Every structure is written in structure tokens, then in C-alpha cells.
mmCIF file of C-alpha atoms in Angstrom:
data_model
loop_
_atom_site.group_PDB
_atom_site.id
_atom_site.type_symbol
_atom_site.label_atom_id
_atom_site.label_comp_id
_atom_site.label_asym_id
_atom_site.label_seq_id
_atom_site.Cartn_x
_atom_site.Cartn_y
_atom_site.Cartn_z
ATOM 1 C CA UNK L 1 38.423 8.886 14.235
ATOM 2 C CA UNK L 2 38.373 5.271 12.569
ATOM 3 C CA UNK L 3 40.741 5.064 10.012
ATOM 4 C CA UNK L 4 39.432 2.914 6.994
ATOM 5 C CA UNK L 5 41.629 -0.052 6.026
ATOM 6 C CA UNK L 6 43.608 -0.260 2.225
ATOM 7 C CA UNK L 7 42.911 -2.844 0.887
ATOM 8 C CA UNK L 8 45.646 -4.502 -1.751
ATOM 9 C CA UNK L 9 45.728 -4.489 -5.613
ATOM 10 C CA UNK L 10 45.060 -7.848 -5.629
ATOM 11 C CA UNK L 11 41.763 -7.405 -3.591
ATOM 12 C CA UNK L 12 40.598 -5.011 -6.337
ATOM 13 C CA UNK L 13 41.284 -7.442 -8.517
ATOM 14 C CA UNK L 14 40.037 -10.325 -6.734
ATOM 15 C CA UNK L 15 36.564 -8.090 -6.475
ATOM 16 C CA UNK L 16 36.578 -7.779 -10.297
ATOM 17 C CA UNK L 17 37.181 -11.470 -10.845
ATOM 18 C CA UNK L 18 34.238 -12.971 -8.501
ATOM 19 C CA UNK L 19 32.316 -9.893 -10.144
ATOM 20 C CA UNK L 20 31.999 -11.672 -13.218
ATOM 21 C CA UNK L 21 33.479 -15.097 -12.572
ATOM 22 C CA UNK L 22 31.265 -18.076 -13.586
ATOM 23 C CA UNK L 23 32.642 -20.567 -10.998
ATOM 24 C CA UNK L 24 29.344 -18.120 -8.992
ATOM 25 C CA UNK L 25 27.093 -20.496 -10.295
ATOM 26 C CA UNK L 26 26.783 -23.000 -7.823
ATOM 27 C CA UNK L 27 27.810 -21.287 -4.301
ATOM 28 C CA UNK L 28 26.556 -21.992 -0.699
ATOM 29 C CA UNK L 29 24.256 -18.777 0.416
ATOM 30 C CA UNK L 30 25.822 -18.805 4.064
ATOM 31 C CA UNK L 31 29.361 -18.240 2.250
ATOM 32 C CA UNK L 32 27.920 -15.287 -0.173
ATOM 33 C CA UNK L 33 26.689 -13.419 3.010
ATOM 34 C CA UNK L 34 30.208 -14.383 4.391
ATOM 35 C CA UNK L 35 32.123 -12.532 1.428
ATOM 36 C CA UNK L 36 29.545 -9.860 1.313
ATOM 37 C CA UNK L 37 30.472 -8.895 5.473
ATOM 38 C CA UNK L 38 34.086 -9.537 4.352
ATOM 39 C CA UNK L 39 34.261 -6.647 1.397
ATOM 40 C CA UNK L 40 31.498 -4.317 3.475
ATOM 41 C CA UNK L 41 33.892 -4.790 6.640
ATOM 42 C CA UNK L 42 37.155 -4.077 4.285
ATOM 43 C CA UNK L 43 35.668 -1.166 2.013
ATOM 44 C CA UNK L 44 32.989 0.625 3.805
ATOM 45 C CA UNK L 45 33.205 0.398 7.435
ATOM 46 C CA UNK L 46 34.714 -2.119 10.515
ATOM 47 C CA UNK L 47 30.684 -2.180 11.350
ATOM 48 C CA UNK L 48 27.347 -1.940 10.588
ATOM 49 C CA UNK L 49 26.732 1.455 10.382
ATOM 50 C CA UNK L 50 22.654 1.676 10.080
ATOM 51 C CA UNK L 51 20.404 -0.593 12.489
ATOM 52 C CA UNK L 52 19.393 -4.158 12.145
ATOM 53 C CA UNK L 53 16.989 -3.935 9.442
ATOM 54 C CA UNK L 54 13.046 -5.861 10.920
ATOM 55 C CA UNK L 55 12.512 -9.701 10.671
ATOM 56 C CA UNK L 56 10.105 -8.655 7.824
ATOM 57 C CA UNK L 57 13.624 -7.880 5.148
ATOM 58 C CA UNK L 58 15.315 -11.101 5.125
ATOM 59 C CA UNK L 59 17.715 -9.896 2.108
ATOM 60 C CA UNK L 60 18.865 -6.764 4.673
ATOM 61 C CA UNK L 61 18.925 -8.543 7.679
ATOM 62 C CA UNK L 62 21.053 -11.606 6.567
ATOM 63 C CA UNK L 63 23.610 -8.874 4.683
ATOM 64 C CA UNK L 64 23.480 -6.752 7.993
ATOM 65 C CA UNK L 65 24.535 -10.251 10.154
ATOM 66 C CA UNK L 66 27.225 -10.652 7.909
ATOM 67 C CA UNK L 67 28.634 -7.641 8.073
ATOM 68 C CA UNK L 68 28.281 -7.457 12.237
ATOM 69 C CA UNK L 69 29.702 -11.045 12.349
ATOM 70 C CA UNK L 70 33.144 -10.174 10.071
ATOM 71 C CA UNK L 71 33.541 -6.827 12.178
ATOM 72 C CA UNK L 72 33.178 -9.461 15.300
ATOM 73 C CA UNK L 73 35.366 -11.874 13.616
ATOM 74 C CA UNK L 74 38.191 -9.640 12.402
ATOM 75 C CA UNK L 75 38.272 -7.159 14.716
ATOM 76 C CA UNK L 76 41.475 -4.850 15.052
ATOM 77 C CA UNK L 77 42.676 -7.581 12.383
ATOM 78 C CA UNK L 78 41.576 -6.296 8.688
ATOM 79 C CA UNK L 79 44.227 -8.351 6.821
ATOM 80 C CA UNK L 80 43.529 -11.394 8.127
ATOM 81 C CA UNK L 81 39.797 -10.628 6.736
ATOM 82 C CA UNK L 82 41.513 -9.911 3.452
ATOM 83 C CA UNK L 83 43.511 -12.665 2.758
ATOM 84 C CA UNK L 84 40.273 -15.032 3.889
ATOM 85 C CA UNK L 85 38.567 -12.985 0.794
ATOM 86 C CA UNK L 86 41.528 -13.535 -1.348
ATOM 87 C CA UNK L 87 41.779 -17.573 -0.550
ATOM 88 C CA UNK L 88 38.296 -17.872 -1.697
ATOM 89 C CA UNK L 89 38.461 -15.589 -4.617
ATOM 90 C CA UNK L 90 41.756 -18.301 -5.453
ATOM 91 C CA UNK L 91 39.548 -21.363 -5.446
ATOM 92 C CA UNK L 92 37.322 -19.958 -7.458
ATOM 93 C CA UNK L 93 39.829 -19.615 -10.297
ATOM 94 C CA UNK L 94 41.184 -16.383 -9.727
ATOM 95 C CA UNK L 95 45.046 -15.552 -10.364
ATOM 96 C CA UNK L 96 46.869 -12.354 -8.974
ATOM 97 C CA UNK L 97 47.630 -10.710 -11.467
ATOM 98 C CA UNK L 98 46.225 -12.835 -14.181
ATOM 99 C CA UNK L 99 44.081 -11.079 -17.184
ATOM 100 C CA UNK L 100 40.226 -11.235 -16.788
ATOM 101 C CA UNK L 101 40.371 -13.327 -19.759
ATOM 102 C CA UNK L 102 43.007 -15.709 -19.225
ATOM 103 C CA UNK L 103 41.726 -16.331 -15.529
ATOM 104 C CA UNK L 104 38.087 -17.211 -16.427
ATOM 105 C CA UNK L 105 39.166 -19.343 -19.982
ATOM 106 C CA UNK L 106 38.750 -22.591 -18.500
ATOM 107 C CA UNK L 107 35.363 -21.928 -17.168
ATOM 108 C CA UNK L 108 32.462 -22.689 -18.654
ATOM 109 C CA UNK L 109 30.085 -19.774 -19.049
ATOM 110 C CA UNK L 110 26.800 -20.332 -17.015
ATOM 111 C CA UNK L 111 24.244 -18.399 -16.070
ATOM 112 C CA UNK L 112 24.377 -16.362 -13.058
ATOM 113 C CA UNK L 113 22.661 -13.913 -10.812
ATOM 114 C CA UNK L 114 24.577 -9.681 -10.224
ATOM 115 C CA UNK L 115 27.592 -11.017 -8.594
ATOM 116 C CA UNK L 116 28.723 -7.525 -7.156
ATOM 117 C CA UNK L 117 32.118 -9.702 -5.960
ATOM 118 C CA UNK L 118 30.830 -11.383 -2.980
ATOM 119 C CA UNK L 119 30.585 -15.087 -4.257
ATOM 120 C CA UNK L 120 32.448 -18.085 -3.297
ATOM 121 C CA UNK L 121 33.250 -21.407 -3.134
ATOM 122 C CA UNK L 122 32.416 -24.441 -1.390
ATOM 123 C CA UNK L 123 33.051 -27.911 -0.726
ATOM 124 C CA UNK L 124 30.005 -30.416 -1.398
ATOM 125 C CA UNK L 125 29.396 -34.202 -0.959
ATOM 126 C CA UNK L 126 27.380 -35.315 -4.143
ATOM 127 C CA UNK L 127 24.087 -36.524 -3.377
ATOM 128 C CA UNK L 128 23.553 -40.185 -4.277
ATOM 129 C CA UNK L 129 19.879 -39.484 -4.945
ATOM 130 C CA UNK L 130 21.268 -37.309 -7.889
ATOM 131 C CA UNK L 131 20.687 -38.288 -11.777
ATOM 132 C CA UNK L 132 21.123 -37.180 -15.145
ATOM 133 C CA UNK L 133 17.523 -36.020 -15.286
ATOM 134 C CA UNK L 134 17.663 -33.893 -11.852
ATOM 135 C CA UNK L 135 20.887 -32.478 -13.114
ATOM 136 C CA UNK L 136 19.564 -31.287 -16.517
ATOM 137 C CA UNK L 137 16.450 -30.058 -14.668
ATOM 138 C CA UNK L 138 18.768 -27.751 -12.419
ATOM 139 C CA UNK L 139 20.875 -26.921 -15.037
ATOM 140 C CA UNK L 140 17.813 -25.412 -17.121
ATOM 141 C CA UNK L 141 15.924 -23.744 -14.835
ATOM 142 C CA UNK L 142 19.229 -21.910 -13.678
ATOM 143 C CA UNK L 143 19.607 -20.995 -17.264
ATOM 144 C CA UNK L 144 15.600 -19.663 -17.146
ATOM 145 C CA UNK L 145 15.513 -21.784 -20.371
ATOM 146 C CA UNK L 146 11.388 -22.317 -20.168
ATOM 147 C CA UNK L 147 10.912 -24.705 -23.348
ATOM 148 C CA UNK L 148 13.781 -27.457 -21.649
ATOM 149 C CA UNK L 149 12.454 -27.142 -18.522
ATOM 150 C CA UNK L 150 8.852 -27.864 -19.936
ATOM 151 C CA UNK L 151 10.798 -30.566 -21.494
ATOM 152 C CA UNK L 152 12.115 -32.534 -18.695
ATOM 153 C CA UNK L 153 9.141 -31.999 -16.668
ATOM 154 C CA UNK L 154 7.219 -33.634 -19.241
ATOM 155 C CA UNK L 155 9.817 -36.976 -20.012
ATOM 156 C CA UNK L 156 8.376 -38.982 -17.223
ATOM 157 C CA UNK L 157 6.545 -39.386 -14.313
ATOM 158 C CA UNK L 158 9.860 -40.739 -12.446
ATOM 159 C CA UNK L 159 11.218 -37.258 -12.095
ATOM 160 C CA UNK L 160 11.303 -35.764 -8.620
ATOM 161 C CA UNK L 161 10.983 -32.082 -9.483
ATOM 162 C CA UNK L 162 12.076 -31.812 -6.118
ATOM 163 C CA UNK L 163 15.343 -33.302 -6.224
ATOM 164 C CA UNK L 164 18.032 -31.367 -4.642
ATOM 165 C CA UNK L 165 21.298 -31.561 -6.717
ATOM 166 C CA UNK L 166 25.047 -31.910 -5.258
ATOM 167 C CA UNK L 167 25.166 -28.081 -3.765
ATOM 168 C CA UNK L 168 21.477 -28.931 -2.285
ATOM 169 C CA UNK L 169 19.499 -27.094 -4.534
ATOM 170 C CA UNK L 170 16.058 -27.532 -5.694
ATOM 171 C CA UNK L 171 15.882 -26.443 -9.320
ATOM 172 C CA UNK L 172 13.127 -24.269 -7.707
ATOM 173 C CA UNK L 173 15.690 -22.409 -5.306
ATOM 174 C CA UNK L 174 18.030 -22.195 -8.316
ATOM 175 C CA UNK L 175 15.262 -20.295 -10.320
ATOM 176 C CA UNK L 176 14.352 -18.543 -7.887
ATOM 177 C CA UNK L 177 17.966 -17.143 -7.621
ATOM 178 C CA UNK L 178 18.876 -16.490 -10.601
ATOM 179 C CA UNK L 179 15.895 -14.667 -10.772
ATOM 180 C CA UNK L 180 14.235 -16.895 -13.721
ATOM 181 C CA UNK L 181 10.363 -15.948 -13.183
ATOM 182 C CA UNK L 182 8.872 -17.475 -16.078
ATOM 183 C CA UNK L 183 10.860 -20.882 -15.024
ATOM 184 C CA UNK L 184 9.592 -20.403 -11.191
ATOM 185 C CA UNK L 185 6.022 -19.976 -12.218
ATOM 186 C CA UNK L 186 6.503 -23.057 -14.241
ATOM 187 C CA UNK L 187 8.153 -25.250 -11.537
ATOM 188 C CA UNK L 188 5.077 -24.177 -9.279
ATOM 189 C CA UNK L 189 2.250 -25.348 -12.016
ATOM 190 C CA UNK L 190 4.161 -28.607 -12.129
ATOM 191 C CA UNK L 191 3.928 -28.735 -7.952
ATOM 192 C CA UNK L 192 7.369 -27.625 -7.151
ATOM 193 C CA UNK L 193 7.432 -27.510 -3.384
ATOM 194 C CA UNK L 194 7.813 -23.644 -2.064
ATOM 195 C CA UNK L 195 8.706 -25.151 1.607
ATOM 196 C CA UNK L 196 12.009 -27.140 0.627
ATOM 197 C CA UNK L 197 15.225 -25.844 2.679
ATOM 198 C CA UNK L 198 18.838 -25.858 0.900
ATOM 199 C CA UNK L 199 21.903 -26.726 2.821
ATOM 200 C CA UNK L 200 22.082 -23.281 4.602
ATOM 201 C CA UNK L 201 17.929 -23.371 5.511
ATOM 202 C CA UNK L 202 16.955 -20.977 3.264
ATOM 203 C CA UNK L 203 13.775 -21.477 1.121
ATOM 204 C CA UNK L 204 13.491 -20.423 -2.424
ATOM 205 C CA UNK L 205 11.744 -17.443 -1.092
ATOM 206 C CA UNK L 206 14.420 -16.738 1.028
ATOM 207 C CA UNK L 207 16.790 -16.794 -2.349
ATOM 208 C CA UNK L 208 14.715 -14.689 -3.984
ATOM 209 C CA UNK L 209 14.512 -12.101 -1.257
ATOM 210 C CA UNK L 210 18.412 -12.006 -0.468
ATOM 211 C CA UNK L 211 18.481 -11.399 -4.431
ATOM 212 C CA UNK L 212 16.292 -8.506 -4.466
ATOM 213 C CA UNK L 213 13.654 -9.885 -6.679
ATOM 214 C CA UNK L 214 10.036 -9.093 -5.114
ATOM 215 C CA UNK L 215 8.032 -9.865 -7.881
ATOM 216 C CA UNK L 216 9.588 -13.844 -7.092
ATOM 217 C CA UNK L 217 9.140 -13.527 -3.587
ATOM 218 C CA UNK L 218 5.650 -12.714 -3.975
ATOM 219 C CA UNK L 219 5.084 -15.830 -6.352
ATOM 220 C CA UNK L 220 6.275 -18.455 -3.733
ATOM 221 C CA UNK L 221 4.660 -16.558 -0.748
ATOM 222 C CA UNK L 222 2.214 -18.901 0.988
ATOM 223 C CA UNK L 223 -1.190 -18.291 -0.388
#
């Protein structure tokens, strides 16, 4: 019989932390489905427990590759897969033993999709293409604020609603994510491109999907 591993107090409270943490705003996708196999591996089982879920659920599938690669990764070796949780949890912000509210006061509050403690950080190279317009863009249609969107699309014909900003989003993928449908079905009247990849390949379909929001998914299907 396989006995589950303990995790620590201070993965509990790491969990919490990246539960709630804004620093989730802007995080690569490959690295979310790396924490997510990290806490399944470290609270449920060492493996994937059910079958591969079909091509056809991308959310399921990616979650279930995550999970098979951490038991392949850490196997026999579940601390090692909890301090890699914990070192990510601790550039997000997060403090051992730190109050919820002291940890996160330096953070500015953002908008942000369930985090259900599997988000982390990354390290990014700015995009020189980047300006102040694309980065407002982003900024509102992560925040699903529909009247500044409108806004920037409408202050010139220079913007490229398809910019992708210093994490390699589109402000469609971002949207899409955060699981702003009103914004997404404005970024598509204004000719937002469904096809664009992010860093990790994933369209914002794809984002959409892994976030469990069908109704989106079925927007930026190809018609």
C-alpha cells in the first residue's frame, strides 16, 4: 500500500498564498500545469490515477501530463517536489510564516482568474515591439473592463490589437483567461486574431479551455 506523502506547514501555507496571491496575474501556462502536477503529485496521489483524458479535453489532458510528468520527475523523491513548489511560491512574494496580509501588501491588486494554488512565476525578456498603448490594452482586457478596451481600440489606427506584451500575451489570450467574455467578443469584432500562439503554444482557445470556460471556447472556435 502507497503511503501518501506530508506535506509541511509551510506548503499549506504556500498553497494559501498562490491561492489568492496577485503576483498570478501574469504567469507562463507551461509553469501553472507544472505547479498543478506538483500539488496533485504531493496531496492526492504519486500518479495519475484515472486515464489520459481524449485529444478532444485539452484543459484535462494538459492537467493529466502534468501530473504524470511530476510523478516521473520526482519519483521516490516527494520533498524535492516540495521544496521546487515552495521556491516558486517564494518568488512570487510569499514568506513562511508571514500573515496573508503582510505577504501580499506590496502587491498591487489585479485581476485574476480561480487560482486554486497552482500559479507561478517566470522569467521574461520584454518585447521591444511593446508600447504604452499595447500595455494598457492588455492591462484592460485582463481587467474585462469593456468601456477602456473600446477605448483604446478606438485611439488610432496604429494599434496592433495583436501585440503580444512582455509575458507573450495577446490581450485576446489574456481575456480569454481571465475569463472576460464580453471583452473577448469585443477583441473579435475589432479582428483580434483567434490563431495567435503565446510563449508556451497555446491559443486563446487553448486558455480558455485549460480555464474551464466553454462558453469562451466556443466563441474563438473556428467557424
Amino acid at each position: 500500500m502507497t503511503v501518501l506523502y506530508s506535506p509541511s506547514p509551510a506548503f499549506a501555507e504556500a498553497v494559501s498564498y498562490l491561492s489568492n496571491a496577485s503576483s498570478l496575474a501574469q504567469v507562463s501556462n507551461s509553469v501553472k500545469l507544472e505547479l498543478y502536477g506538483l500539488f496533485k503529485f504531493l496531496t492526492v496521489a504519486p500518479s495519475p490515477n484515472t486515464s489520459r483524458p481524449s485529444f478532444f479535453d485539452i484543459s484535462g489532458r494538459a492537467k493529466w501530463d502534468a501530473w504524470k510528468l511530476a510523478a516521473e520527475t520526482y519519483e521516490g523523491r516527494p520533498s524535492e517536489a516540495e521544496h521546487r513548489y515552495l521556491d516558486v511560491a517564494r518568488d512570487l512574494g510569499w514568506k513562511e510564516g508571514a500573515p496573508a496580509a503582510v505577504t501580499d501588501e506590496t502587491e498591487e491588486r489585479a485581476e485574476r482568474g480561480g487560482g486554486s494554488g497552482m500559479g507561478v512565476s517566470v522569467s521574461v525578456i520584454s518585447s521591444p515591439q511593446q508600447d504604452e498603448a499595447a500595455t494598457g490594452l492588455h492591462a484592460c482586457a485582463m481587467r474585462g473592463d469593456v468601456a477602456a478596451t473600446s477605448a483604446f481600440l478606438h485611439a488610432g489606427e496604429d494599434l496592433d490589437i495583436d501585440a503580444l506584451d512582455e509575458y507573450g500575451y495577446t490581450a485576446l489570450h489574456l481575456a480569454a483567461d481571465r475569463g472576460n467574455v464580453d471583452t473577448v467578443e469585443l477583441l473579435l469584432k475589432h479582428g483580434a486574431d483567434k490563431t495567435v500562439e503565446d510563449t508556451d503554444g497555446y491559443t486563446a482557445a487553448d486558455l480558455a479551455a485549460i480555464a474551464q470556460r466553454p462558453d469562451i471556447v466556443a466563441l474563438l472556435e473556428p467557424k
